[in-house]
PDB file of C-alpha atoms and ligand atoms in Angstrom:
ATOM      1  CA  MET M   1     -41.603-105.596 -76.949  1.00 89.00           C
ATOM      2  CA  LYS M   2     -40.680-102.378 -75.232  1.00 95.00           C
ATOM      3  CA  VAL M   3     -37.049-101.934 -74.194  1.00 97.00           C
ATOM      4  CA  ILE M   4     -35.915 -99.432 -71.582  1.00 97.00           C
ATOM      5  CA  ILE M   5     -32.147 -99.084 -71.336  1.00 97.00           C
ATOM      6  CA  VAL M   6     -30.897 -97.746 -68.013  1.00 98.00           C
ATOM      7  CA  GLN M   7     -27.407 -96.796 -66.848  1.00 97.00           C
ATOM      8  CA  ASN M   8     -27.119 -99.370 -64.094  1.00 97.00           C
ATOM      9  CA  LYS M   9     -29.023-101.802 -61.892  1.00 98.00           C
ATOM     10  CA  LYS M  10     -29.932 -99.150 -59.333  1.00 97.00           C
ATOM     11  CA  GLU M  11     -31.660 -97.104 -62.007  1.00 98.00           C
ATOM     12  CA  GLY M  12     -33.228-100.298 -63.362  1.00 98.00           C
ATOM     13  CA  GLY M  13     -34.635-101.214 -59.953  1.00 98.00           C
ATOM     14  CA  ALA M  14     -36.073 -97.721 -59.583  1.00 98.00           C
ATOM     15  CA  CYS M  15     -37.628 -97.908 -63.048  1.00 98.00           C
ATOM     16  CA  ALA M  16     -39.328-101.252 -62.289  1.00 98.00           C
ATOM     17  CA  ALA M  17     -40.459 -99.974 -58.876  1.00 98.00           C
ATOM     18  CA  LYS M  18     -42.186 -97.076 -60.592  1.00 98.00           C
ATOM     19  CA  LEU M  19     -44.135 -99.467 -62.830  1.00 98.00           C
ATOM     20  CA  ILE M  20     -45.185-101.417 -59.732  1.00 98.00           C
ATOM     21  CA  LEU M  21     -46.180 -98.247 -57.886  1.00 98.00           C
ATOM     22  CA  ASN M  22     -48.333 -97.113 -60.814  1.00 97.00           C
ATOM     23  CA  ARG M  23     -50.018-100.504 -60.974  1.00 97.00           C
ATOM     24  CA  ILE M  24     -50.921-100.415 -57.287  1.00 98.00           C
ATOM     25  CA  LYS M  25     -52.244 -96.868 -57.643  1.00 97.00           C
ATOM     26  CA  LYS M  26     -54.619 -98.083 -60.368  1.00 97.00           C
ATOM     27  CA  LYS M  27     -55.546-101.349 -58.651  1.00 97.00           C
ATOM     28  CA  LYS M  28     -54.877-101.760 -54.930  1.00 97.00           C
ATOM     29  CA  ASN M  29     -55.269-105.530 -54.991  1.00 97.00           C
ATOM     30  CA  THR M  30     -52.873-106.090 -57.884  1.00 98.00           C
ATOM     31  CA  THR M  31     -51.574-109.647 -58.187  1.00 98.00           C
ATOM     32  CA  PHE M  32     -47.852-109.768 -58.838  1.00 98.00           C
ATOM     33  CA  GLY M  33     -45.645-112.617 -59.915  1.00 98.00           C
ATOM     34  CA  LEU M  34     -42.260-112.273 -58.199  1.00 98.00           C
ATOM     35  CA  ALA M  35     -38.793-113.586 -58.964  1.00 98.00           C
ATOM     36  CA  THR M  36     -35.634-114.304 -56.998  1.00 98.00           C
ATOM     37  CA  GLY M  37     -32.015-113.677 -57.932  1.00 96.00           C
ATOM     38  CA  LYS M  38     -29.520-110.861 -57.466  1.00 97.00           C
ATOM     39  CA  THR M  39     -31.155-108.898 -60.297  1.00 98.00           C
ATOM     40  CA  MET M  40     -34.205-108.371 -58.077  1.00 98.00           C
ATOM     41  CA  ILE M  41     -32.319-106.890 -55.124  1.00 98.00           C
ATOM     42  CA  PRO M  42     -32.237-103.248 -56.377  1.00 98.00           C
ATOM     43  CA  LEU M  43     -35.966-103.442 -57.149  1.00 98.00           C
ATOM     44  CA  TYR M  44     -36.877-104.858 -53.745  1.00 98.00           C
ATOM     45  CA  LYS M  45     -34.646-102.258 -52.048  1.00 98.00           C
ATOM     46  CA  LYS M  46     -36.353 -99.449 -53.906  1.00 98.00           C
ATOM     47  CA  LEU M  47     -39.828-100.790 -53.071  1.00 98.00           C
ATOM     48  CA  SER M  48     -38.899-101.094 -49.381  1.00 98.00           C
ATOM     49  CA  GLY M  49     -37.629 -97.498 -49.458  1.00 98.00           C
ATOM     50  CA  LEU M  50     -40.858 -96.256 -51.029  1.00 98.00           C
ATOM     51  CA  TYR M  51     -42.828 -98.085 -48.344  1.00 98.00           C
ATOM     52  CA  LYS M  52     -40.707 -96.600 -45.548  1.00 98.00           C
ATOM     53  CA  ARG M  53     -41.445 -93.133 -46.875  1.00 97.00           C
ATOM     54  CA  GLY M  54     -45.175 -93.892 -47.011  1.00 97.00           C
ATOM     55  CA  GLU M  55     -45.306 -93.684 -50.791  1.00 97.00           C
ATOM     56  CA  ILE M  56     -46.604 -97.180 -51.479  1.00 97.00           C
ATOM     57  CA  ASN M  57     -49.082 -99.480 -49.771  1.00 98.00           C
ATOM     58  CA  PHE M  58     -48.959-103.253 -50.178  1.00 98.00           C
ATOM     59  CA  SER M  59     -51.814-104.072 -47.790  1.00 98.00           C
ATOM     60  CA  ARG M  60     -54.059-105.458 -50.516  1.00 98.00           C
ATOM     61  CA  VAL M  61     -51.373-106.680 -52.894  1.00 98.00           C
ATOM     62  CA  ARG M  62     -51.056-110.390 -53.658  1.00 98.00           C
ATOM     63  CA  CYS M  63     -47.874-112.125 -54.721  1.00 98.00           C
ATOM     64  CA  PHE M  64     -47.142-115.429 -56.356  1.00 98.00           C
ATOM     65  CA  ASN M  65     -43.517-116.576 -56.293  1.00 98.00           C
ATOM     66  CA  LEU M  66     -42.209-117.936 -59.575  1.00 98.00           C
ATOM     67  CA  ASP M  67     -40.381-121.022 -58.427  1.00 98.00           C
ATOM     68  CA  GLU M  68     -38.877-123.045 -55.576  1.00 98.00           C
ATOM     69  CA  TYR M  69     -36.120-125.598 -55.121  1.00 98.00           C
ATOM     70  CA  ILE M  70     -37.162-129.181 -54.457  1.00 98.00           C
ATOM     71  CA  GLY M  71     -36.446-130.025 -50.824  1.00 97.00           C
ATOM     72  CA  PHE M  72     -36.867-126.411 -49.690  1.00 97.00           C
ATOM     73  CA  ASN M  73     -39.809-124.471 -48.353  1.00 94.00           C
ATOM     74  CA  LYS M  74     -40.558-121.370 -46.293  1.00 93.00           C
ATOM     75  CA  ASN M  75     -38.751-122.798 -43.259  1.00 92.00           C
ATOM     76  CA  ASP M  76     -35.433-123.146 -45.091  1.00 95.00           C
ATOM     77  CA  LYS M  77     -33.040-120.216 -45.167  1.00 94.00           C
ATOM     78  CA  LYS M  78     -31.961-121.032 -48.717  1.00 95.00           C
ATOM     79  CA  SER M  79     -35.443-121.271 -50.177  1.00 97.00           C
ATOM     80  CA  ASN M  80     -36.651-118.845 -52.800  1.00 97.00           C
ATOM     81  CA  TYR M  81     -39.467-117.925 -50.442  1.00 97.00           C
ATOM     82  CA  ARG M  82     -36.937-116.819 -47.807  1.00 97.00           C
ATOM     83  CA  PHE M  83     -34.948-114.902 -50.426  1.00 97.00           C
ATOM     84  CA  ILE M  84     -37.951-112.746 -51.287  1.00 98.00           C
ATOM     85  CA  LYS M  85     -38.900-112.508 -47.614  1.00 97.00           C
ATOM     86  CA  LYS M  86     -35.428-111.241 -46.712  1.00 97.00           C
ATOM     87  CA  TYR M  87     -35.301-108.529 -49.350  1.00 98.00           C
ATOM     88  CA  PHE M  88     -38.970-107.630 -49.650  1.00 98.00           C
ATOM     89  CA  PHE M  89     -41.820-109.242 -47.687  1.00 98.00           C
ATOM     90  CA  ARG M  90     -40.446-108.561 -44.227  1.00 97.00           C
ATOM     91  CA  LYS M  91     -39.756-104.916 -45.070  1.00 98.00           C
ATOM     92  CA  VAL M  92     -43.214-103.958 -46.323  1.00 98.00           C
ATOM     93  CA  ASN M  93     -46.834-104.302 -45.222  1.00 98.00           C
ATOM     94  CA  ILE M  94     -47.760-107.204 -47.444  1.00 98.00           C
ATOM     95  CA  ARG M  95     -50.051-109.645 -45.609  1.00 98.00           C
ATOM     96  CA  GLU M  96     -48.756-113.141 -45.031  1.00 97.00           C
ATOM     97  CA  GLU M  97     -52.025-114.625 -46.328  1.00 97.00           C
ATOM     98  CA  ASN M  98     -51.506-112.769 -49.602  1.00 98.00           C
ATOM     99  CA  ILE M  99     -48.140-114.406 -50.302  1.00 98.00           C
ATOM    100  CA  PHE M 100     -48.369-117.564 -52.362  1.00 98.00           C
ATOM    101  CA  PHE M 101     -45.483-119.901 -53.034  1.00 98.00           C
ATOM    102  CA  LEU M 102     -44.655-123.391 -54.160  1.00 98.00           C
ATOM    103  CA  ASP M 103     -43.734-125.882 -51.445  1.00 98.00           C
ATOM    104  CA  GLY M 104     -40.566-127.662 -52.538  1.00 98.00           C
ATOM    105  CA  LYS M 105     -41.140-130.222 -49.787  1.00 98.00           C
ATOM    106  CA  ALA M 106     -44.666-131.162 -50.876  1.00 98.00           C
ATOM    107  CA  SER M 107     -45.143-134.926 -50.678  1.00 97.00           C
ATOM    108  CA  ASP M 108     -47.028-134.827 -53.983  1.00 98.00           C
ATOM    109  CA  PRO M 109     -45.280-132.295 -56.272  1.00 97.00           C
ATOM    110  CA  ILE M 110     -47.747-132.888 -59.125  1.00 98.00           C
ATOM    111  CA  LEU M 111     -50.676-132.009 -56.879  1.00 98.00           C
ATOM    112  CA  GLU M 112     -48.760-129.030 -55.445  1.00 98.00           C
ATOM    113  CA  CYS M 113     -48.235-127.637 -58.965  1.00 98.00           C
ATOM    114  CA  LYS M 114     -51.871-128.249 -59.927  1.00 98.00           C
ATOM    115  CA  LYS M 115     -53.073-126.460 -56.800  1.00 98.00           C
ATOM    116  CA  TYR M 116     -50.769-123.510 -57.556  1.00 98.00           C
ATOM    117  CA  GLU M 117     -52.225-123.098 -61.036  1.00 98.00           C
ATOM    118  CA  GLU M 118     -55.742-123.244 -59.567  1.00 98.00           C
ATOM    119  CA  ARG M 119     -54.856-120.647 -56.944  1.00 98.00           C
ATOM    120  CA  ILE M 120     -53.496-118.260 -59.573  1.00 98.00           C
ATOM    121  CA  LYS M 121     -56.775-118.628 -61.499  1.00 97.00           C
ATOM    122  CA  LYS M 122     -58.863-118.214 -58.348  1.00 97.00           C
ATOM    123  CA  TYR M 123     -57.229-114.833 -57.721  1.00 96.00           C
ATOM    124  CA  GLY M 124     -57.966-113.696 -61.258  1.00 97.00           C
ATOM    125  CA  GLY M 125     -54.546-114.402 -62.783  1.00 98.00           C
ATOM    126  CA  ILE M 126     -51.278-112.483 -62.521  1.00 98.00           C
ATOM    127  CA  ASP M 127     -51.584-108.785 -63.362  1.00 98.00           C
ATOM    128  CA  LEU M 128     -47.865-108.076 -63.516  1.00 98.00           C
ATOM    129  CA  GLN M 129     -45.175-110.716 -63.720  1.00 98.00           C
ATOM    130  CA  ILE M 130     -41.639-109.659 -62.825  1.00 98.00           C
ATOM    131  CA  LEU M 131     -38.914-111.777 -64.394  1.00 98.00           C
ATOM    132  CA  GLY M 132     -35.168-112.072 -64.425  1.00 98.00           C
ATOM    133  CA  ILE M 133     -33.304-114.095 -67.024  1.00 98.00           C
ATOM    134  CA  GLY M 134     -30.775-116.886 -66.675  1.00 98.00           C
ATOM    135  CA  ILE M 135     -27.481-116.768 -68.550  1.00 97.00           C
ATOM    136  CA  ASN M 136     -28.885-119.558 -70.737  1.00 97.00           C
ATOM    137  CA  GLY M 137     -32.097-117.608 -71.393  1.00 98.00           C
ATOM    138  CA  HIS M 138     -34.251-119.355 -68.797  1.00 98.00           C
ATOM    139  CA  ILE M 139     -37.236-117.660 -67.187  1.00 98.00           C
ATOM    140  CA  GLY M 140     -38.420-118.896 -63.802  1.00 98.00           C
ATOM    141  CA  PHE M 141     -36.737-122.288 -63.811  1.00 98.00           C
ATOM    142  CA  ASN M 142     -37.891-123.059 -67.345  1.00 98.00           C
ATOM    143  CA  GLU M 143     -34.626-124.236 -68.804  1.00 98.00           C
ATOM    144  CA  PRO M 144     -33.767-124.385 -72.541  1.00 98.00           C
ATOM    145  CA  GLY M 145     -35.962-127.002 -74.220  1.00 98.00           C
ATOM    146  CA  SER M 146     -39.019-126.255 -72.049  1.00 98.00           C
ATOM    147  CA  SER M 147     -42.266-126.440 -73.958  1.00 98.00           C
ATOM    148  CA  PHE M 148     -43.934-123.127 -74.701  1.00 97.00           C
ATOM    149  CA  SER M 149     -47.161-124.722 -73.461  1.00 97.00           C
ATOM    150  CA  SER M 150     -45.676-125.861 -70.140  1.00 98.00           C
ATOM    151  CA  ARG M 151     -47.504-125.197 -66.890  1.00 98.00           C
ATOM    152  CA  THR M 152     -46.312-125.367 -63.283  1.00 98.00           C
ATOM    153  CA  ARG M 153     -44.255-128.530 -62.844  1.00 98.00           C
ATOM    154  CA  LYS M 154     -41.135-130.208 -61.512  1.00 98.00           C
ATOM    155  CA  VAL M 155     -38.014-129.555 -63.587  1.00 98.00           C
ATOM    156  CA  MET M 156     -34.359-130.547 -63.606  1.00 98.00           C
ATOM    157  CA  LEU M 157     -31.896-127.666 -63.374  1.00 98.00           C
ATOM    158  CA  ARG M 158     -29.052-127.326 -65.839  1.00 97.00           C
ATOM    159  CA  ASN M 159     -25.555-127.245 -64.429  1.00 97.00           C
ATOM    160  CA  GLU M 160     -24.984-123.694 -65.723  1.00 96.00           C
ATOM    161  CA  THR M 161     -27.990-122.580 -63.671  1.00 97.00           C
ATOM    162  CA  ARG M 162     -26.691-124.415 -60.611  1.00 97.00           C
ATOM    163  CA  HIS M 163     -23.298-122.731 -61.068  1.00 97.00           C
ATOM    164  CA  ALA M 164     -24.927-119.298 -61.413  1.00 95.00           C
ATOM    165  CA  ASN M 165     -26.887-119.850 -58.195  1.00 95.00           C
ATOM    166  CA  ALA M 166     -24.015-121.427 -56.221  1.00 96.00           C
ATOM    167  CA  TRP M 167     -23.411-118.129 -54.352  1.00 94.00           C
ATOM    168  CA  LEU M 168     -26.707-118.697 -52.545  1.00 94.00           C
ATOM    169  CA  PHE M 169     -25.772-122.165 -51.338  1.00 95.00           C
ATOM    170  CA  GLY M 170     -22.061-121.787 -50.707  1.00 94.00           C
ATOM    171  CA  SER M 171     -21.059-124.260 -53.405  1.00 96.00           C
ATOM    172  CA  PHE M 172     -22.246-125.732 -56.682  1.00 97.00           C
ATOM    173  CA  LYS M 173     -22.707-129.176 -55.158  1.00 96.00           C
ATOM    174  CA  ARG M 174     -25.190-127.886 -52.621  1.00 96.00           C
ATOM    175  CA  VAL M 175     -27.471-126.359 -55.256  1.00 97.00           C
ATOM    176  CA  PRO M 176     -30.487-128.644 -55.678  1.00 98.00           C
ATOM    177  CA  ARG M 177     -30.842-130.470 -58.978  1.00 98.00           C
ATOM    178  CA  TYR M 178     -34.597-130.110 -59.149  1.00 98.00           C
ATOM    179  CA  ALA M 179     -37.124-127.347 -58.714  1.00 98.00           C
ATOM    180  CA  LEU M 180     -40.795-126.545 -59.066  1.00 98.00           C
ATOM    181  CA  THR M 181     -41.481-123.733 -61.495  1.00 98.00           C
ATOM    182  CA  THR M 182     -44.455-121.968 -62.973  1.00 98.00           C
ATOM    183  CA  GLY M 183     -44.526-122.884 -66.648  1.00 98.00           C
ATOM    184  CA  ILE M 184     -43.899-120.841 -69.758  1.00 98.00           C
ATOM    185  CA  GLU M 185     -47.614-120.736 -70.543  1.00 98.00           C
ATOM    186  CA  THR M 186     -48.330-119.784 -66.931  1.00 98.00           C
ATOM    187  CA  ILE M 187     -45.924-116.852 -67.307  1.00 98.00           C
ATOM    188  CA  LEU M 188     -47.447-115.864 -70.661  1.00 98.00           C
ATOM    189  CA  SER M 189     -50.901-115.789 -69.033  1.00 98.00           C
ATOM    190  CA  ALA M 190     -49.875-112.713 -67.029  1.00 98.00           C
ATOM    191  CA  ARG M 191     -51.451-109.481 -68.283  1.00 98.00           C
ATOM    192  CA  LYS M 192     -48.152-107.634 -68.250  1.00 98.00           C
ATOM    193  CA  ILE M 193     -44.571-108.886 -68.008  1.00 98.00           C
ATOM    194  CA  VAL M 194     -41.505-106.897 -66.966  1.00 98.00           C
ATOM    195  CA  LEU M 195     -38.114-108.546 -67.427  1.00 98.00           C
ATOM    196  CA  LEU M 196     -35.021-107.131 -65.750  1.00 98.00           C
ATOM    197  CA  ALA M 197     -31.461-107.928 -66.836  1.00 98.00           C
ATOM    198  CA  PHE M 198     -28.286-106.302 -65.567  1.00 98.00           C
ATOM    199  CA  GLY M 199     -24.608-106.892 -66.232  1.00 98.00           C
ATOM    200  CA  LYS M 200     -22.490-108.191 -69.085  1.00 97.00           C
ATOM    201  CA  ASP M 201     -23.149-111.840 -68.129  1.00 96.00           C
ATOM    202  CA  LYS M 202     -26.687-111.383 -69.395  1.00 97.00           C
ATOM    203  CA  ALA M 203     -25.800-109.726 -72.724  1.00 97.00           C
ATOM    204  CA  ALA M 204     -25.817-112.926 -74.798  1.00 97.00           C
ATOM    205  CA  ALA M 205     -29.100-114.191 -73.325  1.00 98.00           C
ATOM    206  CA  VAL M 206     -30.743-110.793 -73.852  1.00 98.00           C
ATOM    207  CA  ALA M 207     -29.604-110.636 -77.490  1.00 97.00           C
ATOM    208  CA  ALA M 208     -30.848-114.206 -78.135  1.00 97.00           C
ATOM    209  CA  THR M 209     -34.243-113.260 -76.667  1.00 98.00           C
ATOM    210  CA  PHE M 210     -34.780-110.808 -79.509  1.00 96.00           C
ATOM    211  CA  LYS M 211     -33.912-113.275 -82.261  1.00 95.00           C
ATOM    212  CA  ARG M 212     -36.236-116.007 -83.565  1.00 94.00           C
ATOM    213  CA  ALA M 213     -38.481-117.454 -80.838  1.00 96.00           C
ATOM    214  CA  THR M 214     -37.119-120.880 -79.960  1.00 97.00           C
ATOM    215  CA  LYS M 215     -37.474-123.352 -77.108  1.00 97.00           C
ATOM    216  CA  GLN M 216     -33.685-123.233 -76.790  1.00 98.00           C
ATOM    217  CA  VAL M 217     -34.011-119.661 -75.467  1.00 98.00           C
ATOM    218  CA  PRO M 218     -37.072-119.740 -73.199  1.00 98.00           C
ATOM    219  CA  ALA M 219     -37.194-115.937 -72.809  1.00 98.00           C
ATOM    220  CA  SER M 220     -37.619-115.576 -76.595  1.00 98.00           C
ATOM    221  CA  VAL M 221     -41.217-116.772 -76.143  1.00 98.00           C
ATOM    222  CA  LEU M 222     -41.958-113.352 -74.682  1.00 98.00           C
ATOM    223  CA  GLN M 223     -42.134-112.068 -78.279  1.00 97.00           C
ATOM    224  CA  ARG M 224     -45.552-113.765 -78.401  1.00 96.00           C
ATOM    225  CA  HIS M 225     -46.902-111.720 -75.478  1.00 98.00           C
ATOM    226  CA  PRO M 226     -48.637-108.418 -76.239  1.00 97.00           C
ATOM    227  CA  ASN M 227     -47.372-106.459 -73.234  1.00 98.00           C
ATOM    228  CA  VAL M 228     -43.728-106.985 -72.312  1.00 98.00           C
ATOM    229  CA  THR M 229     -41.235-104.414 -71.074  1.00 98.00           C
ATOM    230  CA  PHE M 230     -37.520-105.106 -70.770  1.00 98.00           C
ATOM    231  CA  ILE M 231     -35.533-103.010 -68.325  1.00 98.00           C
ATOM    232  CA  ILE M 232     -31.880-103.631 -69.055  1.00 98.00           C
ATOM    233  CA  ASP M 233     -28.698-101.812 -68.253  1.00 97.00           C
ATOM    234  CA  ARG M 234     -26.036-100.775 -70.773  1.00 96.00           C
ATOM    235  CA  ALA M 235     -23.885-103.842 -70.106  1.00 96.00           C
ATOM    236  CA  ALA M 236     -26.744-106.309 -70.630  1.00 97.00           C
ATOM    237  CA  SER M 237     -27.805-104.516 -73.808  1.00 96.00           C
ATOM    238  CA  ALA M 238     -24.283-104.509 -75.316  1.00 95.00           C
ATOM    239  CA  ASN M 239     -24.999-107.184 -77.930  1.00 93.00           C
ATOM    240  CA  LEU M 240     -28.265-105.508 -78.948  1.00 89.00           C
ATOM    241  CA  ARG M 241     -26.493-102.219 -79.624  1.00 58.00           C
ATOM    242  CA  GLN M 242     -23.771-103.900 -81.662  1.00 54.00           C
ATOM    243  CA  LYS M 243     -26.436-105.369 -83.906  1.00 48.00           C
ATOM    244  CA  SER M 244     -28.206-102.105 -84.581  1.00 45.00           C
ATOM    245  CA  HIS M 245     -25.028-100.172 -85.500  1.00 41.00           C
TER     246      HIS M 245
HETATM  247  C1  GLP I 301     -32.744-118.073 -61.114  1.00 75.66           C
HETATM  248  C2  GLP I 301     -34.253-117.813 -61.017  1.00 75.66           C
HETATM  249  C3  GLP I 301     -34.728-116.899 -62.073  1.00 75.66           C
HETATM  250  C4  GLP I 301     -33.785-115.716 -62.170  1.00 75.66           C
HETATM  251  C5  GLP I 301     -32.445-116.154 -62.657  1.00 75.66           C
HETATM  252  C6  GLP I 301     -31.421-115.026 -62.692  1.00 75.66           C
HETATM  253  O1  GLP I 301     -32.424-119.304 -61.605  1.00 75.66           O
HETATM  254  N1  GLP I 301     -35.053-119.004 -61.028  1.00 75.66           N
HETATM  255  O2  GLP I 301     -36.059-116.480 -61.793  1.00 75.66           O
HETATM  256  O3  GLP I 301     -34.304-114.794 -63.092  1.00 75.66           O
HETATM  257  O4  GLP I 301     -31.963-117.215 -61.913  1.00 75.66           O
HETATM  258  O5  GLP I 301     -30.799-114.850 -61.471  1.00 75.66           O
HETATM  259  P1  GLP I 301     -29.846-113.636 -61.119  1.00 75.66           P
HETATM  260  O6  GLP I 301     -30.745-112.459 -61.019  1.00 75.66           O
HETATM  261  O7  GLP I 301     -29.220-113.990 -59.809  1.00 75.66           O
HETATM  262  O8  GLP I 301     -28.892-113.514 -62.229  1.00 75.66           O
END
């Protein structure tokens, strides 16, 4: 796994944006997997800036969102769809019909997840999956204990994840208990994966990711993927550095 250590999240966002720009230059209709969370904000800002300056074109790009809260969909302000829309979609020329997302209000969640997997396949799979990491090592909403062969499905969120995401909902209690998430195997099917982690809160999860691959640290499964790049800032890499000294 390749590790790029940057000074701060702004530099990290710019570094990830460059990888995305290069991808689009090589393949205009690149299919991206996108994540939510505060980690993604510097990246989305940088991409919007590049678009404003005419340096990047998203007109043929396709995006699949990683996950969604149960009970929320594109019409809800607190949905993951709206998060990415706020920071990214509405600021660039990505076509609405090229944005794919899970409907957390689907009457049949099992069917919704099955259809999502089929749609990803239909579009030739994810070329570049962008990931953040939870403080407990989760990727997407695949919490500790998730099977490495899991596919898109309904999951129960851990309380630590609900606490970490409380800022989006105003309080812990308002954070949904369930979500739909692309699975670990779905994520591993991407041709390339870029994981971003910034801040000291992520240092323990990042360090655990590089130890033995275990279901208890979902991100550690990335060791089994042939093309993963980590972009982490100094604070998030603190425990890695300690180890190598
Ligand atoms: C959420 C998302 C993840 C994200 C993680 C980190 O639970 N489902 O995709 O990577 O939390 O979020 P943040 O970037 O806000 O720390």
